[in-house]
Amino acid sequence: MRDYVIMTDSCCDLSAVMAEELALTVLPLSFVMEGKEYFNYLDNRDIDPGDFYTRLRAGTLGTTSAINVAVFSEAMTAQVEQGRDILCIAFSSGLSTTYQSACIAAGDVMAAHPDSRVLVCDSRAASLGQGLLVYLAAMEKRKGKSLEEVRDFVEERKDHIDHWFTVDDLNHLKRGGRVSATAALVGTMLQMKPVLHVDGEGHLIPVSKVRGRKASISALLNKMEELVEDPSVVFISHGDCLEEAEALGESIKAKYKVDKLVINYVGPVIGNHSGPGTLALFFQGKHK
């Protein structure tokens, strides 16, 4: 059986240390802010997350870019020329063209290297939801599962990776077209906080609005109680609100037997759209 690598992109929001432990190949998306291009490397070498969110709070916005076909082709070719096949788990096709680029590149690479296998999965996930799916896939690979077996596992599991999150500032969602200007204005005046999730097609869907930050965080816990299937692994990402993320994690650990709790920043490519104060909870649920 040929060796294979798990490839993903930086919208998985895993830490660089964790990505290295899992032996992942991670390609960065990019963004432009104040005329300068930055790459969303997991080790934050281009921009510190705290600095990024400070700029967002000051009103500076960036424009984000997906990974193009050429970048995927180069990375995939480097692996297959070393005799390794690839399982690529990409950022949701409902939120980015990254998945489509990976598919085109995979076809090109296999055409040029007929003995290679490059399989691409649409995670239909974002941030540490994608990270959770990639983590679970890496655990299956460690068990000795084949490329196709792990691909099949990912295709089944992705419909059970629950994403529930809230944002602190509706204006970032307004700029992304997720809420109307009127809804953002009224919601901000009334301290309304939206609760959103990523649906089965990988799209970002507003579900409800509650009044106040505490109520919105409680809503995330309530959704977990309603939907959780396996609480052993829980991931939380945040838009520069670590204390709230840690408090959410402690609340979950007090209620469930959690073997692995991972907390990390929402990276700048996603954070540019969700804004500071985003708090996101990811777990394995009965359904998405």
CSV table of N, CA, C and O in Angstrom, one decimal, residues 49-143:
chain,number,residue,atom,x,y,z
A,49,PRO,N,-2.2,37.2,15.3
A,49,PRO,CA,-3.7,37.3,15.4
A,49,PRO,C,-4.2,38.4,16.2
A,49,PRO,O,-5.2,39.1,15.9
A,50,GLY,N,-3.5,38.7,17.3
A,50,GLY,CA,-3.9,39.9,18.1
A,50,GLY,C,-3.8,41.2,17.4
A,50,GLY,O,-4.7,42.0,17.5
A,51,ASP,N,-2.7,41.3,16.6
A,51,ASP,CA,-2.5,42.5,15.8
A,51,ASP,C,-3.6,42.6,14.7
A,51,ASP,O,-4.2,43.7,14.4
A,52,PHE,N,-3.9,41.5,14.1
A,52,PHE,CA,-5.0,41.4,13.1
A,52,PHE,C,-6.3,41.9,13.6
A,52,PHE,O,-7.0,42.8,13.0
A,53,TYR,N,-6.7,41.4,14.8
A,53,TYR,CA,-8.0,41.8,15.4
A,53,TYR,C,-8.0,43.2,15.9
A,53,TYR,O,-9.0,43.9,15.9
A,54,THR,N,-6.8,43.7,16.3
A,54,THR,CA,-6.7,45.1,16.7
A,54,THR,C,-7.0,46.0,15.5
A,54,THR,O,-7.8,47.0,15.6
A,55,ARG,N,-6.5,45.6,14.4
A,55,ARG,CA,-6.8,46.4,13.1
A,55,ARG,C,-8.2,46.3,12.7
A,55,ARG,O,-8.8,47.3,12.3
A,56,LEU,N,-8.8,45.1,12.9
A,56,LEU,CA,-10.3,45.0,12.6
A,56,LEU,C,-11.1,45.9,13.5
A,56,LEU,O,-12.0,46.6,13.0
A,57,ARG,N,-10.8,45.9,14.7
A,57,ARG,CA,-11.5,46.8,15.7
A,57,ARG,C,-11.4,48.3,15.4
A,57,ARG,O,-12.3,49.0,15.6
A,58,ALA,N,-10.2,48.6,14.8
A,58,ALA,CA,-10.0,50.0,14.4
A,58,ALA,C,-10.7,50.4,13.1
A,58,ALA,O,-10.6,51.5,12.6
A,59,GLY,N,-11.3,49.4,12.4
A,59,GLY,CA,-12.1,49.6,11.2
A,59,GLY,C,-11.3,49.3,9.9
A,59,GLY,O,-11.9,49.5,8.8
A,60,THR,N,-10.2,48.7,10.0
A,60,THR,CA,-9.4,48.2,8.8
A,60,THR,C,-10.0,46.9,8.4
A,60,THR,O,-10.1,46.0,9.2
A,61,LEU,N,-10.3,46.8,7.1
A,61,LEU,CA,-10.8,45.5,6.5
A,61,LEU,C,-9.8,45.0,5.5
A,61,LEU,O,-9.2,45.8,4.8
A,62,GLY,N,-9.8,43.7,5.3
A,62,GLY,CA,-9.0,43.1,4.3
A,62,GLY,C,-9.9,42.5,3.2
A,62,GLY,O,-11.1,42.5,3.3
A,63,THR,N,-9.3,42.0,2.1
A,63,THR,CA,-10.0,41.3,1.1
A,63,THR,C,-9.3,39.9,1.0
A,63,THR,O,-8.0,39.9,1.0
A,64,THR,N,-10.0,38.8,1.0
A,64,THR,CA,-9.5,37.5,1.1
A,64,THR,C,-9.5,36.8,-0.3
A,64,THR,O,-10.3,37.1,-1.2
A,65,SER,N,-8.5,35.9,-0.4
A,65,SER,CA,-8.4,35.1,-1.7
A,65,SER,C,-8.3,33.6,-1.4
A,65,SER,O,-7.7,33.2,-0.4
A,66,ALA,N,-8.9,32.8,-2.3
A,66,ALA,CA,-8.8,31.4,-2.2
A,66,ALA,C,-7.5,30.9,-2.7
A,66,ALA,O,-6.7,31.7,-3.3
A,67,ILE,N,-7.2,29.6,-2.5
A,67,ILE,CA,-6.0,29.0,-3.1
A,67,ILE,C,-6.2,28.7,-4.5
A,67,ILE,O,-7.3,28.1,-4.8
A,68,ASN,N,-5.3,29.1,-5.4
A,68,ASN,CA,-5.6,28.8,-6.8
A,68,ASN,C,-5.1,27.5,-7.3
A,68,ASN,O,-4.4,26.8,-6.5
A,69,VAL,N,-5.4,27.1,-8.5
A,69,VAL,CA,-5.0,25.8,-9.0
A,69,VAL,C,-3.5,25.6,-9.0
A,69,VAL,O,-3.0,24.5,-8.7
A,70,ALA,N,-2.8,26.6,-9.4
A,70,ALA,CA,-1.3,26.4,-9.6
A,70,ALA,C,-0.7,26.1,-8.2
A,70,ALA,O,0.2,25.3,-8.2
A,71,VAL,N,-1.1,26.7,-7.2
A,71,VAL,CA,-0.6,26.4,-5.8
A,71,VAL,C,-0.8,25.0,-5.4
A,71,VAL,O,0.0,24.3,-4.9
A,72,PHE,N,-2.1,24.6,-5.6
A,72,PHE,CA,-2.4,23.2,-5.3
A,72,PHE,C,-1.6,22.2,-6.2
A,72,PHE,O,-1.1,21.2,-5.7
A,73,SER,N,-1.5,22.5,-7.5
A,73,SER,CA,-0.8,21.6,-8.4
A,73,SER,C,0.7,21.4,-8.0
A,73,SER,O,1.2,20.3,-8.0
A,74,GLU,N,1.3,22.5,-7.6
A,74,GLU,CA,2.7,22.5,-7.1
A,74,GLU,C,2.9,21.6,-5.9
A,74,GLU,O,3.8,20.8,-5.8
A,75,ALA,N,2.0,21.8,-4.9
A,75,ALA,CA,2.1,21.1,-3.7
A,75,ALA,C,1.8,19.6,-3.9
A,75,ALA,O,2.4,18.7,-3.3
A,76,MET,N,0.8,19.3,-4.7
A,76,MET,CA,0.4,17.9,-5.0
A,76,MET,C,1.5,17.2,-5.7
A,76,MET,O,1.8,16.0,-5.5
A,77,THR,N,2.0,17.9,-6.7
A,77,THR,CA,3.1,17.3,-7.5
A,77,THR,C,4.3,16.9,-6.7
A,77,THR,O,4.9,15.9,-6.8
A,78,ALA,N,4.6,17.8,-5.7
A,78,ALA,CA,5.8,17.5,-4.8
A,78,ALA,C,5.6,16.3,-4.1
A,78,ALA,O,6.5,15.5,-3.8
A,79,GLN,N,4.3,16.0,-3.6
A,79,GLN,CA,4.0,14.8,-2.9
A,79,GLN,C,4.1,13.5,-3.8
A,79,GLN,O,4.7,12.5,-3.4
A,80,VAL,N,3.4,13.6,-4.9
A,80,VAL,CA,3.3,12.3,-5.7
A,80,VAL,C,4.7,12.0,-6.3
A,80,VAL,O,5.0,10.8,-6.5
A,81,GLU,N,5.5,13.0,-6.6
A,81,GLU,CA,6.8,12.7,-7.1
A,81,GLU,C,7.7,12.0,-6.1
A,81,GLU,O,8.8,11.5,-6.4
A,82,GLN,N,7.3,12.1,-4.8
A,82,GLN,CA,8.0,11.4,-3.7
A,82,GLN,C,7.4,10.1,-3.4
A,82,GLN,O,7.7,9.4,-2.4
A,83,GLY,N,6.4,9.7,-4.3
A,83,GLY,CA,5.8,8.4,-4.1
A,83,GLY,C,4.6,8.3,-3.1
A,83,GLY,O,4.2,7.3,-2.7
A,84,ARG,N,4.1,9.5,-2.8
A,84,ARG,CA,3.0,9.5,-1.9
A,84,ARG,C,1.7,9.9,-2.5
A,84,ARG,O,1.7,10.8,-3.4
A,85,ASP,N,0.6,9.3,-2.2
A,85,ASP,CA,-0.7,9.7,-2.6
A,85,ASP,C,-1.2,10.8,-1.7
A,85,ASP,O,-0.6,11.1,-0.7
A,86,ILE,N,-2.4,11.3,-2.0
A,86,ILE,CA,-2.9,12.5,-1.2
A,86,ILE,C,-4.4,12.4,-1.0
A,86,ILE,O,-5.2,12.0,-1.9
A,87,LEU,N,-4.8,12.7,0.2
A,87,LEU,CA,-6.2,13.0,0.6
A,87,LEU,C,-6.3,14.4,0.9
A,87,LEU,O,-5.7,14.9,2.0
A,88,CYS,N,-6.9,15.2,0.1
A,88,CYS,CA,-7.0,16.7,0.4
A,88,CYS,C,-8.4,17.0,0.9
A,88,CYS,O,-9.4,16.6,0.3
A,89,ILE,N,-8.5,17.6,2.1
A,89,ILE,CA,-9.7,18.0,2.7
A,89,ILE,C,-9.8,19.5,2.7
A,89,ILE,O,-9.1,20.2,3.4
A,90,ALA,N,-10.7,20.0,1.9
A,90,ALA,CA,-10.7,21.4,1.6
A,90,ALA,C,-11.8,22.2,2.3
A,90,ALA,O,-12.9,21.7,2.6
A,91,PHE,N,-11.5,23.5,2.5
A,91,PHE,CA,-12.5,24.5,3.0
A,91,PHE,C,-13.8,24.4,2.2
A,91,PHE,O,-13.8,24.2,1.0
A,92,SER,N,-14.9,24.6,2.9
A,92,SER,CA,-16.2,24.4,2.3
A,92,SER,C,-16.4,25.1,1.0
A,92,SER,O,-16.1,26.3,0.8
A,93,SER,N,-17.0,24.3,0.0
A,93,SER,CA,-17.3,24.9,-1.3
A,93,SER,C,-18.4,25.9,-1.2
A,93,SER,O,-18.6,26.7,-2.1
A,94,GLY,N,-19.1,25.9,-0.1
A,94,GLY,CA,-20.2,26.9,0.1
A,94,GLY,C,-19.7,28.2,0.5
A,94,GLY,O,-20.5,29.2,0.5
A,95,LEU,N,-18.4,28.3,0.8
A,95,LEU,CA,-17.8,29.6,1.3
A,95,LEU,C,-16.6,30.0,0.5
A,95,LEU,O,-16.2,31.2,0.7
A,96,SER,N,-16.1,29.2,-0.4
A,96,SER,CA,-14.8,29.5,-1.1
A,96,SER,C,-14.7,28.7,-2.3
A,96,SER,O,-15.3,27.6,-2.4
A,97,THR,N,-13.9,29.1,-3.3
A,97,THR,CA,-13.6,28.3,-4.5
A,97,THR,C,-12.3,27.4,-4.3
A,97,THR,O,-11.9,26.8,-5.2
A,98,THR,N,-11.8,27.4,-3.0
A,98,THR,CA,-10.6,26.6,-2.8
A,98,THR,C,-10.8,25.1,-3.1
A,98,THR,O,-10.0,24.5,-3.7
A,99,TYR,N,-12.0,24.5,-2.8
A,99,TYR,CA,-12.3,23.1,-3.1
A,99,TYR,C,-12.2,22.9,-4.6
A,99,TYR,O,-11.6,21.9,-5.1
A,100,GLN,N,-12.9,23.8,-5.4
A,100,GLN,CA,-12.9,23.6,-6.8
A,100,GLN,C,-11.5,23.7,-7.4
A,100,GLN,O,-11.1,22.9,-8.3
A,101,SER,N,-10.6,24.6,-6.9
A,101,SER,CA,-9.2,24.6,-7.3
A,101,SER,C,-8.5,23.3,-7.0
A,101,SER,O,-7.7,22.8,-7.9
A,102,ALA,N,-8.8,22.8,-5.8
A,102,ALA,CA,-8.1,21.5,-5.5
A,102,ALA,C,-8.5,20.4,-6.4
A,102,ALA,O,-7.7,19.5,-6.8
A,103,CYS,N,-9.8,20.3,-6.8
A,103,CYS,CA,-10.3,19.3,-7.7
A,103,CYS,C,-9.6,19.4,-9.1
A,103,CYS,O,-9.2,18.4,-9.7
A,104,ILE,N,-9.5,20.6,-9.6
A,104,ILE,CA,-8.9,20.8,-10.9
A,104,ILE,C,-7.4,20.4,-10.9
A,104,ILE,O,-6.9,19.6,-11.7
A,105,ALA,N,-6.7,20.8,-9.8
A,105,ALA,CA,-5.3,20.5,-9.6
A,105,ALA,C,-5.1,19.0,-9.5
A,105,ALA,O,-4.2,18.4,-10.1
A,106,ALA,N,-6.0,18.3,-8.8
A,106,ALA,CA,-5.9,16.9,-8.6
A,106,ALA,C,-6.0,16.1,-9.9
A,106,ALA,O,-5.3,15.2,-10.2
A,107,GLY,N,-7.0,16.6,-10.7
A,107,GLY,CA,-7.1,16.0,-12.1
A,107,GLY,C,-5.9,16.1,-12.9
A,107,GLY,O,-5.4,15.2,-13.6
A,108,ASP,N,-5.3,17.3,-12.9
A,108,ASP,CA,-4.1,17.6,-13.7
A,108,ASP,C,-2.9,16.8,-13.2
A,108,ASP,O,-2.2,16.2,-14.0
A,109,VAL,N,-2.8,16.7,-11.9
A,109,VAL,CA,-1.6,15.9,-11.3
A,109,VAL,C,-1.8,14.4,-11.6
A,109,VAL,O,-0.8,13.8,-12.0
A,110,MET,N,-3.0,13.9,-11.5
A,110,MET,CA,-3.1,12.5,-11.8
A,110,MET,C,-3.0,12.2,-13.3
A,110,MET,O,-2.5,11.1,-13.7
A,111,ALA,N,-3.3,13.1,-14.2
A,111,ALA,CA,-3.1,13.0,-15.6
A,111,ALA,C,-1.6,12.9,-15.9
A,111,ALA,O,-1.2,12.2,-16.8
A,112,ALA,N,-0.9,13.7,-15.2
A,112,ALA,CA,0.6,13.8,-15.4
A,112,ALA,C,1.3,12.7,-14.7
A,112,ALA,O,2.4,12.3,-15.1
A,113,HIS,N,0.7,12.1,-13.7
A,113,HIS,CA,1.3,11.0,-12.9
A,113,HIS,C,0.3,9.9,-12.8
A,113,HIS,O,-0.4,9.8,-11.7
A,114,PRO,N,0.1,9.1,-13.8
A,114,PRO,CA,-1.0,8.1,-13.8
A,114,PRO,C,-1.0,7.1,-12.7
A,114,PRO,O,-2.0,6.5,-12.4
A,115,ASP,N,0.1,6.9,-12.0
A,115,ASP,CA,0.2,5.9,-10.9
A,115,ASP,C,-0.3,6.5,-9.6
A,115,ASP,O,-0.4,5.8,-8.6
A,116,SER,N,-0.5,7.8,-9.6
A,116,SER,CA,-0.8,8.5,-8.3
A,116,SER,C,-2.3,8.5,-8.1
A,116,SER,O,-3.1,8.5,-9.0
A,117,ARG,N,-2.7,8.7,-6.8
A,117,ARG,CA,-4.1,8.9,-6.5
A,117,ARG,C,-4.2,10.2,-5.6
A,117,ARG,O,-3.5,10.3,-4.6
A,118,VAL,N,-5.0,11.1,-6.1
A,118,VAL,CA,-5.2,12.4,-5.3
A,118,VAL,C,-6.7,12.5,-5.2
A,118,VAL,O,-7.4,12.8,-6.1
A,119,LEU,N,-7.2,12.3,-4.0
A,119,LEU,CA,-8.6,12.3,-3.7
A,119,LEU,C,-8.9,13.6,-2.9
A,119,LEU,O,-8.2,14.0,-2.0
A,120,VAL,N,-10.0,14.3,-3.3
A,120,VAL,CA,-10.3,15.6,-2.7
A,120,VAL,C,-11.7,15.5,-2.1
A,120,VAL,O,-12.6,15.0,-2.8
A,121,CYS,N,-11.8,15.9,-0.9
A,121,CYS,CA,-13.1,16.0,-0.2
A,121,CYS,C,-13.5,17.4,0.1
A,121,CYS,O,-12.6,18.2,0.5
A,122,ASP,N,-14.7,17.7,-0.1
A,122,ASP,CA,-15.3,19.0,0.3
A,122,ASP,C,-15.7,18.9,1.7
A,122,ASP,O,-16.6,18.2,2.1
A,123,SER,N,-15.0,19.6,2.6
A,123,SER,CA,-15.3,19.4,4.1
A,123,SER,C,-16.7,19.9,4.4
A,123,SER,O,-17.3,19.5,5.4
A,124,ARG,N,-17.2,20.9,3.6
A,124,ARG,CA,-18.4,21.6,3.9
A,124,ARG,C,-18.3,22.1,5.3
A,124,ARG,O,-19.3,22.2,6.1
A,125,ALA,N,-17.1,22.5,5.7
A,125,ALA,CA,-16.8,23.0,7.1
A,125,ALA,C,-15.9,24.2,7.0
A,125,ALA,O,-15.3,24.5,6.0
A,126,ALA,N,-15.8,24.9,8.1
A,126,ALA,CA,-15.0,26.1,8.2
A,126,ALA,C,-14.4,26.1,9.6
A,126,ALA,O,-14.9,25.6,10.6
A,127,SER,N,-13.2,26.9,9.7
A,127,SER,CA,-12.5,27.1,10.9
A,127,SER,C,-12.3,25.8,11.6
A,127,SER,O,-11.9,24.8,10.9
A,128,LEU,N,-12.4,25.7,12.9
A,128,LEU,CA,-12.1,24.5,13.6
A,128,LEU,C,-13.1,23.4,13.4
A,128,LEU,O,-12.9,22.2,13.9
A,129,GLY,N,-14.2,23.7,12.7
A,129,GLY,CA,-15.1,22.6,12.2
A,129,GLY,C,-14.3,21.8,11.1
A,129,GLY,O,-14.3,20.5,11.2
A,130,GLN,N,-13.7,22.5,10.2
A,130,GLN,CA,-12.8,21.8,9.2
A,130,GLN,C,-11.6,21.2,10.0
A,130,GLN,O,-11.3,20.0,9.7
A,131,GLY,N,-11.1,21.9,11.0
A,131,GLY,CA,-10.0,21.3,11.8
A,131,GLY,C,-10.4,20.1,12.5
A,131,GLY,O,-9.6,19.1,12.5
A,132,LEU,N,-11.6,20.0,13.0
A,132,LEU,CA,-12.1,18.8,13.7
A,132,LEU,C,-12.2,17.6,12.7
A,132,LEU,O,-11.7,16.5,13.0
A,133,LEU,N,-12.7,17.9,11.5
A,133,LEU,CA,-12.8,16.8,10.5
A,133,LEU,C,-11.4,16.3,10.1
A,133,LEU,O,-11.2,15.1,10.0
A,134,VAL,N,-10.5,17.2,9.9
A,134,VAL,CA,-9.1,16.8,9.5
A,134,VAL,C,-8.5,16.0,10.7
A,134,VAL,O,-7.8,15.0,10.4
A,135,TYR,N,-8.7,16.5,11.9
A,135,TYR,CA,-8.1,15.8,13.1
A,135,TYR,C,-8.7,14.3,13.1
A,135,TYR,O,-7.9,13.4,13.3
A,136,LEU,N,-10.0,14.2,13.0
A,136,LEU,CA,-10.5,12.8,13.0
A,136,LEU,C,-10.0,12.0,11.9
A,136,LEU,O,-9.8,10.8,12.1
A,137,ALA,N,-9.8,12.6,10.7
A,137,ALA,CA,-9.3,11.8,9.6
A,137,ALA,C,-7.8,11.4,9.9
A,137,ALA,O,-7.5,10.2,9.6
A,138,ALA,N,-7.0,12.3,10.5
A,138,ALA,CA,-5.7,11.9,10.8
A,138,ALA,C,-5.6,10.8,11.9
A,138,ALA,O,-4.8,9.9,11.8
A,139,MET,N,-6.6,10.8,12.8
A,139,MET,CA,-6.7,9.7,13.8
A,139,MET,C,-7.0,8.3,13.1
A,139,MET,O,-6.5,7.3,13.4
A,140,GLU,N,-7.8,8.4,12.0
A,140,GLU,CA,-8.1,7.2,11.3
A,140,GLU,C,-6.9,6.7,10.5
A,140,GLU,O,-6.6,5.5,10.4
A,141,LYS,N,-6.1,7.6,10.0
A,141,LYS,CA,-4.9,7.3,9.3
A,141,LYS,C,-3.9,6.6,10.2
A,141,LYS,O,-3.3,5.6,9.9
A,142,ARG,N,-3.9,7.1,11.4
A,142,ARG,CA,-3.0,6.5,12.4
A,142,ARG,C,-3.4,5.1,12.8
A,142,ARG,O,-2.5,4.3,13.2
A,143,LYS,N,-4.6,4.7,12.6
A,143,LYS,CA,-5.1,3.4,12.8
A,143,LYS,C,-4.7,2.4,11.7
A,143,LYS,O,-5.0,1.2,11.8
